[in-house]
PDB file of C-alpha atoms in Angstrom:
ATOM      1  CA  MET A  55    -194.062  23.449 -26.255  1.00 95.00           C
ATOM      2  CA  LYS A  56    -193.642  22.669 -22.508  1.00 95.00           C
ATOM      3  CA  ASN A  57    -192.188  20.567 -19.744  1.00 97.00           C
ATOM      4  CA  PHE A  58    -189.004  18.874 -21.869  1.00 97.00           C
ATOM      5  CA  GLN A  59    -188.202  15.870 -19.985  1.00 98.00           C
ATOM      6  CA  ASN A  60    -185.626  13.234 -21.076  1.00 98.00           C
ATOM      7  CA  TYR A  61    -187.015   9.904 -22.433  1.00 98.00           C
ATOM      8  CA  THR A  62    -184.980   6.656 -22.868  1.00 98.00           C
ATOM      9  CA  PRO A  63    -186.053   4.538 -25.329  1.00 98.00           C
ATOM     10  CA  GLU A  64    -185.482   0.503 -25.137  1.00 97.00           C
ATOM     11  CA  LYS A  65    -183.428   0.770 -28.504  1.00 98.00           C
ATOM     12  CA  TYR A  66    -180.689   2.756 -26.320  1.00 98.00           C
ATOM     13  CA  ALA A  67    -179.978  -0.465 -24.821  1.00 98.00           C
ATOM     14  CA  SER A  68    -179.193  -2.313 -27.867  1.00 98.00           C
ATOM     15  CA  SER A  69    -175.157  -2.514 -29.400  1.00 97.00           C
ATOM     16  CA  ASP A  70    -176.422  -0.271 -32.020  1.00 97.00           C
ATOM     17  CA  PHE A  71    -175.618   2.751 -29.407  1.00 98.00           C
ATOM     18  CA  GLN A  72    -173.388   3.726 -27.086  1.00 98.00           C
ATOM     19  CA  GLU A  73    -173.937   6.094 -24.283  1.00 98.00           C
ATOM     20  CA  VAL A  74    -171.365   9.214 -24.286  1.00 98.00           C
ATOM     21  CA  GLU A  75    -173.273  10.806 -21.294  1.00 97.00           C
ATOM     22  CA  ASN A  76    -176.561  10.464 -19.601  1.00 97.00           C
ATOM     23  CA  GLY A  77    -179.129  10.899 -21.888  1.00 98.00           C
ATOM     24  CA  ILE A  78    -176.888  11.332 -24.903  1.00 98.00           C
ATOM     25  CA  TYR A  79    -175.796   8.238 -27.374  1.00 98.00           C
ATOM     26  CA  TYR A  80    -173.398   7.685 -30.625  1.00 98.00           C
ATOM     27  CA  THR A  81    -175.001   5.766 -33.191  1.00 98.00           C
ATOM     28  CA  LYS A  82    -175.137   5.664 -36.656  1.00 98.00           C
ATOM     29  CA  SER A  83    -177.488   7.735 -38.819  1.00 97.00           C
ATOM     30  CA  PRO A  84    -180.750   6.806 -40.176  1.00 95.00           C
ATOM     31  CA  TYR A  85    -180.303   8.987 -42.976  1.00 94.00           C
ATOM     32  CA  ALA A  86    -176.417   8.735 -43.973  1.00 94.00           C
ATOM     33  CA  ASP A  87    -173.630   6.849 -43.652  1.00 95.00           C
ATOM     34  CA  LYS A  88    -171.720   8.306 -40.819  1.00 97.00           C
ATOM     35  CA  MET A  89    -172.043   8.541 -36.873  1.00 98.00           C
ATOM     36  CA  ILE A  90    -174.029  10.868 -35.106  1.00 98.00           C
ATOM     37  CA  TYR A  91    -175.374  11.965 -31.546  1.00 98.00           C
ATOM     38  CA  VAL A  92    -178.656  12.000 -30.723  1.00 98.00           C
ATOM     39  CA  THR A  93    -180.776  12.527 -27.632  1.00 98.00           C
ATOM     40  CA  SER A  94    -184.501  11.392 -27.266  1.00 98.00           C
ATOM     41  CA  LEU A  95    -186.605  13.954 -25.397  1.00 98.00           C
ATOM     42  CA  SER A  96    -190.783  14.345 -24.258  1.00 97.00           C
ATOM     43  CA  PHE A  97    -192.595  17.339 -24.286  1.00 96.00           C
ATOM     44  CA  GLU A  98    -196.138  19.063 -24.191  1.00 94.00           C
ATOM     45  CA  MET A  99    -197.824  20.541 -26.983  1.00 91.00           C
ATOM     46  CA  GLU A 100    -199.803  23.865 -26.223  1.00 91.00           C
ATOM     47  CA  PRO A 101    -202.354  23.880 -28.516  1.00 86.00           C
ATOM     48  CA  GLU A 102    -203.487  27.415 -27.224  1.00 88.00           C
ATOM     49  CA  CYS A 103    -200.198  29.535 -27.771  1.00 89.00           C
ATOM     50  CA  TYR A 104    -199.259  30.779 -31.244  1.00 88.00           C
ATOM     51  CA  GLY A 105    -198.089  28.194 -33.881  1.00 85.00           C
ATOM     52  CA  GLU A 106    -199.138  25.330 -32.154  1.00 87.00           C
ATOM     53  CA  GLU A 107    -203.024  26.055 -32.320  1.00 86.00           C
ATOM     54  CA  GLU A 108    -203.600  22.868 -34.662  1.00 81.00           C
ATOM     55  CA  SER A 109    -200.690  20.688 -33.416  1.00 81.00           C
ATOM     56  CA  SER A 110    -200.322  17.185 -32.102  1.00 81.00           C
ATOM     57  CA  PRO A 111    -197.958  14.758 -31.557  1.00 86.00           C
ATOM     58  CA  GLN A 112    -198.597  13.190 -35.018  1.00 85.00           C
ATOM     59  CA  ASN A 113    -198.827  16.538 -36.578  1.00 85.00           C
ATOM     60  CA  ILE A 114    -196.387  19.000 -35.341  1.00 87.00           C
ATOM     61  CA  THR A 115    -196.885  22.587 -36.666  1.00 83.00           C
ATOM     62  CA  GLN A 116    -193.876  24.544 -38.040  1.00 85.00           C
ATOM     63  CA  LEU A 117    -193.661  27.157 -35.728  1.00 87.00           C
ATOM     64  CA  PRO A 118    -192.161  26.628 -33.176  1.00 93.00           C
ATOM     65  CA  PHE A 119    -190.863  23.200 -33.607  1.00 94.00           C
ATOM     66  CA  GLU A 120    -188.662  24.301 -36.584  1.00 95.00           C
ATOM     67  CA  ASP A 121    -187.267  27.401 -34.208  1.00 95.00           C
ATOM     68  CA  LEU A 122    -185.844  24.702 -31.966  1.00 96.00           C
ATOM     69  CA  LEU A 123    -183.871  22.425 -34.399  1.00 97.00           C
ATOM     70  CA  ASP A 124    -182.541  25.678 -36.056  1.00 97.00           C
ATOM     71  CA  LYS A 125    -181.546  27.145 -32.549  1.00 96.00           C
ATOM     72  CA  PHE A 126    -179.845  23.885 -31.668  1.00 98.00           C
ATOM     73  CA  TYR A 127    -178.851  22.764 -34.943  1.00 98.00           C
ATOM     74  CA  VAL A 128    -180.546  19.339 -34.510  1.00 98.00           C
ATOM     75  CA  TYR A 129    -182.648  17.519 -36.795  1.00 98.00           C
ATOM     76  CA  VAL A 130    -185.369  14.669 -35.977  1.00 97.00           C
ATOM     77  CA  THR A 131    -184.081  11.146 -36.282  1.00 98.00           C
ATOM     78  CA  ASP A 132    -186.908   9.475 -34.840  1.00 97.00           C
ATOM     79  CA  PHE A 133    -190.528  10.116 -34.581  1.00 94.00           C
ATOM     80  CA  TYR A 134    -191.798   7.445 -32.290  1.00 96.00           C
ATOM     81  CA  ASP A 135    -195.105   7.024 -34.154  1.00 94.00           C
ATOM     82  CA  ALA A 136    -196.765   4.516 -31.777  1.00 94.00           C
ATOM     83  CA  LEU A 137    -196.077   6.866 -28.691  1.00 95.00           C
ATOM     84  CA  ASN A 138    -197.098   9.763 -30.511  1.00 94.00           C
ATOM     85  CA  LYS A 139    -200.203   7.975 -31.381  1.00 93.00           C
ATOM     86  CA  GLU A 140    -200.895   7.826 -27.761  1.00 93.00           C
ATOM     87  CA  SER A 141    -201.861  11.396 -26.755  1.00 90.00           C
ATOM     88  CA  GLU A 142    -203.278  14.607 -27.934  1.00 89.00           C
ATOM     89  CA  THR A 143    -200.537  16.490 -26.540  1.00 91.00           C
ATOM     90  CA  LEU A 144    -197.246  14.487 -25.051  1.00 95.00           C
ATOM     91  CA  CYS A 145    -195.065  14.110 -28.176  1.00 95.00           C
ATOM     92  CA  TYR A 146    -191.581  11.900 -27.883  1.00 97.00           C
ATOM     93  CA  GLN A 147    -188.971  12.932 -30.894  1.00 97.00           C
ATOM     94  CA  GLU A 148    -185.364  11.745 -31.177  1.00 98.00           C
ATOM     95  CA  PHE A 149    -183.055  14.662 -32.454  1.00 98.00           C
ATOM     96  CA  GLY A 150    -179.703  14.262 -34.133  1.00 98.00           C
ATOM     97  CA  SER A 151    -176.369  15.803 -34.834  1.00 98.00           C
ATOM     98  CA  SER A 152    -172.851  15.333 -36.157  1.00 98.00           C
ATOM     99  CA  LYS A 153    -171.735  17.418 -33.111  1.00 98.00           C
ATOM    100  CA  LEU A 154    -171.977  16.525 -29.683  1.00 98.00           C
ATOM    101  CA  SER A 155    -172.230  19.839 -28.487  1.00 98.00           C
ATOM    102  CA  ASP A 156    -175.421  20.764 -30.096  1.00 98.00           C
ATOM    103  CA  ILE A 157    -177.119  17.553 -28.181  1.00 98.00           C
ATOM    104  CA  GLN A 158    -175.478  19.021 -25.111  1.00 98.00           C
ATOM    105  CA  GLU A 159    -176.974  22.556 -25.863  1.00 98.00           C
ATOM    106  CA  LEU A 160    -180.475  20.986 -26.739  1.00 98.00           C
ATOM    107  CA  ARG A 161    -180.757  19.234 -23.512  1.00 98.00           C
ATOM    108  CA  THR A 162    -180.568  22.381 -21.421  1.00 98.00           C
ATOM    109  CA  ILE A 163    -184.284  22.732 -22.396  1.00 98.00           C
ATOM    110  CA  ILE A 164    -185.235  19.864 -19.937  1.00 98.00           C
ATOM    111  CA  GLY A 165    -187.681  21.308 -17.732  1.00 98.00           C
ATOM    112  CA  LYS A 166    -188.590  24.418 -19.818  1.00 97.00           C
ATOM    113  CA  ARG A 167    -190.880  26.225 -22.072  1.00 96.00           C
ATOM    114  CA  PHE A 168    -189.783  26.582 -25.924  1.00 95.00           C
ATOM    115  CA  TYR A 169    -192.789  29.074 -27.249  1.00 93.00           C
ATOM    116  CA  ALA A 170    -193.223  31.413 -30.127  1.00 91.00           C
ATOM    117  CA  VAL A 171    -194.819  34.887 -29.174  1.00 91.00           C
ATOM    118  CA  PRO A 172    -196.271  36.938 -32.181  1.00 90.00           C
ATOM    119  CA  LEU A 173    -195.075  40.950 -32.235  1.00 88.00           C
ATOM    120  CA  ASN A 174    -196.539  43.983 -33.829  1.00 72.00           C
ATOM    121  CA  GLN A 175    -195.101  46.745 -35.967  1.00 51.00           C
ATOM    122  CA  SER A 176    -194.688  48.734 -32.403  1.00 49.00           C
ATOM    123  CA  GLU A 177    -193.715  46.305 -30.132  1.00 51.00           C
ATOM    124  CA  MET A 178    -190.665  45.536 -32.760  1.00 46.00           C
ATOM    125  CA  GLU A 179    -190.016  48.636 -32.742  1.00 51.00           C
ATOM    126  CA  GLU A 180    -189.275  48.644 -28.997  1.00 57.00           C
ATOM    127  CA  ASP A 181    -186.805  46.765 -26.930  1.00 46.00           C
ATOM    128  CA  ASP A 182    -187.786  43.387 -25.371  1.00 55.00           C
ATOM    129  CA  ASP A 183    -190.450  44.776 -22.535  1.00 51.00           C
ATOM    130  CA  PHE A 184    -193.652  43.529 -23.823  1.00 47.00           C
ATOM    131  CA  ASP A 185    -196.398  41.390 -22.076  1.00 51.00           C
ATOM    132  CA  ASP A 186    -198.050  38.707 -24.303  1.00 48.00           C
ATOM    133  CA  ASP A 187    -201.061  39.083 -22.038  1.00 51.00           C
ATOM    134  CA  ASP A 188    -201.610  42.404 -24.298  1.00 46.00           C
ATOM    135  CA  PHE A 189    -202.183  39.938 -27.556  1.00 43.00           C
ATOM    136  CA  ASP A 190    -204.896  38.742 -28.750  1.00 45.00           C
ATOM    137  CA  ASP A 191    -204.867  35.504 -31.122  1.00 45.00           C
ATOM    138  CA  ASP A 192    -207.475  36.879 -33.688  1.00 45.00           C
ATOM    139  CA  ASP A 193    -204.748  39.720 -34.159  1.00 41.00           C
ATOM    140  CA  PHE A 194    -201.907  37.467 -35.723  1.00 40.00           C
ATOM    141  CA  ASP A 195    -203.531  35.153 -38.486  1.00 44.00           C
ATOM    142  CA  ASP A 196    -201.108  36.437 -40.839  1.00 46.00           C
ATOM    143  CA  GLU A 197    -198.431  33.635 -41.976  1.00 56.00           C
ATOM    144  CA  ASP A 198    -196.171  36.695 -42.361  1.00 66.00           C
ATOM    145  CA  THR A 199    -196.648  37.717 -38.266  1.00 76.00           C
ATOM    146  CA  GLU A 200    -193.328  38.473 -36.507  1.00 89.00           C
ATOM    147  CA  TYR A 201    -192.641  36.684 -33.694  1.00 91.00           C
ATOM    148  CA  LYS A 202    -190.164  35.900 -31.115  1.00 91.00           C
ATOM    149  CA  ILE A 203    -189.136  33.077 -29.149  1.00 92.00           C
ATOM    150  CA  VAL A 204    -188.925  32.927 -25.773  1.00 93.00           C
ATOM    151  CA  ILE A 205    -187.364  29.786 -23.376  1.00 94.00           C
ATOM    152  CA  GLU A 206    -188.376  29.901 -19.838  1.00 94.00           C
TER     153      GLU A 206
END
């Protein structure tokens, strides 16, 4: 996933959303009777990357998307189905959290790339000095493959 950008949907102009700071809003959770912070981002899927091979905006693969959610302690609050049907690679998502700091941290990926790099046993035993150009996608078909998340 790359080229994360802020996305401001029209719904944020309604009285249901209170702007807290640029790109972050306070609103009622769609899942529970509580208030949460939300932000919306767009990003490009990278079907040529490990874990995203069969991914599309309508069918996001678990890897690395679940890692993004876990790393920033957020969850999806809107999938923007209509927008996500318009492109093969450009994806729109709204993310939510009960903590403002989680949403602020998530927004640090704007302009960056978030992706998974598979590791083989020798790379796992070494430190982080490895070149992902050395990997052949055919070598990592096993679902139990260890991987590393990279943000750049």
